[in-house]
Protein backbone atom coordinates (compact mmCIF):
# COMPACT_ATOMS: atom_id res chain seq x y z
CA GLN A 1 9.89 -15.78 1.01
CA VAL A 2 7.60 -13.38 -0.52
CA GLN A 3 7.70 -11.57 -3.59
CA LEU A 4 5.26 -8.50 -4.24
CA VAL A 5 4.36 -7.01 -7.86
CA GLU A 6 2.00 -4.03 -8.00
CA SER A 7 0.49 -2.83 -10.54
CA GLY A 8 -2.23 0.31 -11.22
CA GLY A 9 -0.02 2.76 -11.47
CA GLY A 10 -0.41 5.98 -13.99
CA LEU A 11 -1.08 9.24 -14.92
CA VAL A 12 -4.51 10.98 -13.68
CA GLN A 13 -5.68 14.22 -13.58
CA ALA A 14 -5.94 15.88 -10.19
CA GLY A 15 -9.86 15.01 -8.20
CA GLY A 16 -9.44 11.32 -10.28
CA SER A 17 -9.15 7.77 -9.53
CA LEU A 18 -6.78 5.16 -9.49
CA ARG A 19 -7.21 1.32 -8.36
CA LEU A 20 -3.49 -0.24 -7.24
CA SER A 21 -3.27 -4.30 -7.28
CA CYS A 22 -0.16 -5.90 -5.26
CA ALA A 23 -0.16 -9.37 -6.26
CA ALA A 24 1.45 -11.43 -3.48
CA SER A 25 3.42 -15.14 -4.77
CA THR A 26 2.81 -17.24 -1.39
CA GLY A 27 0.91 -20.10 0.17
CA THR A 28 0.97 -18.36 3.05
CA PHE A 29 -0.79 -15.21 1.78
CA ARG A 30 -3.14 -15.18 4.84
CA SER A 31 0.14 -15.20 7.08
CA TYR A 32 0.73 -11.98 6.51
CA ALA A 33 -0.28 -8.70 7.43
CA MET A 34 -0.26 -6.06 4.20
CA GLY A 35 0.70 -2.29 3.47
CA TRP A 36 1.12 0.24 1.50
CA PHE A 37 3.80 3.16 1.30
CA ARG A 38 4.53 5.69 -1.00
CA GLN A 39 7.61 7.61 -1.71
CA ALA A 40 7.97 11.11 -3.54
CA PRO A 41 11.34 12.45 -4.68
CA GLY A 42 13.75 13.78 -2.27
CA LYS A 43 11.29 12.39 0.55
CA GLU A 44 11.04 9.44 2.69
CA ARG A 45 8.78 6.64 2.42
CA GLU A 46 5.57 7.22 3.72
CA PHE A 47 2.78 5.13 5.47
CA LEU A 48 -0.56 4.87 3.76
CA ALA A 49 -2.48 2.09 4.79
CA ALA A 50 -2.84 -1.23 6.39
CA VAL A 51 -4.76 -4.03 6.17
CA SER A 52 -4.89 -6.76 8.61
CA TRP A 53 -4.74 -10.59 7.97
CA SER A 54 -8.40 -11.34 7.56
CA GLY A 55 -9.14 -8.08 6.24
CA GLY A 56 -11.37 -7.23 8.87
CA SER A 57 -8.91 -4.32 10.55
CA THR A 58 -6.97 -1.10 8.24
CA TYR A 59 -5.65 2.17 9.38
CA TYR A 60 -4.86 4.85 7.13
CA ALA A 61 -2.58 7.98 7.48
CA ASP A 62 -4.02 10.89 7.84
CA SER A 63 -3.32 12.38 4.85
CA VAL A 64 -5.27 10.01 2.79
CA LYS A 65 -8.13 8.81 5.25
CA GLY A 66 -11.27 9.24 3.58
CA ARG A 67 -10.15 9.09 0.22
CA PHE A 68 -7.76 5.90 -0.27
CA THR A 69 -9.33 2.88 0.88
CA ILE A 70 -6.91 -0.61 1.26
CA SER A 71 -8.32 -4.23 1.01
CA ARG A 72 -7.24 -7.68 0.32
CA ASP A 73 -8.54 -10.84 -1.25
CA ASN A 74 -7.13 -13.42 0.68
CA ALA A 75 -8.34 -16.05 -2.22
CA LYS A 76 -6.55 -14.33 -4.65
CA ASN A 77 -3.25 -13.86 -3.05
CA MET A 78 -4.01 -9.85 -3.47
CA VAL A 79 -4.18 -6.39 -1.97
CA SER A 80 -5.85 -2.76 -3.29
CA LEU A 81 -5.62 0.32 -2.92
CA GLN A 82 -8.32 2.40 -4.30
CA MET A 83 -7.60 6.14 -4.93
CA ASN A 84 -10.06 8.87 -5.06
CA SER A 85 -9.60 12.46 -5.22
CA LEU A 86 -6.54 12.31 -6.07
CA LYS A 87 -4.24 15.68 -5.60
CA PRO A 88 -0.51 16.24 -7.58
CA GLU A 89 0.99 16.03 -4.09
CA ASP A 90 -0.34 12.25 -3.68
CA THR A 91 2.48 12.04 -6.97
CA ALA A 92 5.16 9.54 -5.68
CA ILE A 93 6.42 5.75 -6.14
CA TYR A 94 4.01 3.61 -4.31
CA TYR A 95 4.77 0.23 -2.68
CA CYS A 96 2.92 -2.70 -1.16
CA ALA A 97 4.70 -4.36 2.06
CA ALA A 98 4.13 -7.65 3.78
CA ASP A 99 5.53 -8.58 6.80
CA ARG A 100 3.87 -11.76 9.73
CA GLU A 101 3.72 -9.55 12.84
CA VAL A 102 3.47 -5.59 11.88
CA PHE A 103 0.00 -4.19 12.40
CA GLY A 104 -0.87 -1.19 13.69
CA PRO A 105 -1.70 2.52 13.16
CA ALA A 106 1.82 4.05 12.08
CA PRO A 107 4.11 1.48 11.17
CA LYS A 108 7.66 2.75 10.22
CA PRO A 109 9.18 1.07 6.47
CA ASN A 110 11.74 -0.59 8.40
CA ASP A 111 9.22 -3.15 10.28
CA TYR A 112 7.84 -4.85 7.09
CA ASP A 113 10.36 -7.55 6.14
CA TYR A 114 8.84 -7.73 2.30
CA TRP A 115 8.51 -5.16 -0.33
CA GLY A 116 7.35 -5.02 -4.19
CA GLN A 117 9.21 -3.10 -6.84
CA GLY A 118 6.43 -0.19 -6.78
CA THR A 119 4.31 1.88 -9.01
CA GLN A 120 4.51 5.33 -10.45
CA VAL A 121 1.31 7.62 -9.72
CA THR A 122 1.37 10.81 -11.38
CA VAL A 123 -1.42 13.17 -10.65
CA ALA A 124 -1.58 16.31 -12.94
CA SER A 125 -3.18 19.62 -12.09
């Protein structure tokens, strides 16, 4: 069982930056590949980024490539999402997710076994 807790969301002006963090409560954090998703009102949950078990490989959705960076610190059981050049359309609830097996360019939400509760990101125009 893995518990995930996101933090770092908030209100930011367009063009600004935020850094989201996700703390994992597990003694085997490096056994899990990690991902970030978001869900805007009335829309499906959208894949954003994924990082491999060691942190050596990453994937990004086209919508955030070049603006968002995913990273992990296995010593601290943390995964982060640095978000730059934010746009109003980035407004959503952001979730981190974990799974022992899933790591690829376009994972679906159902592929992941564990989810955090989400953190709200609002980008004002």
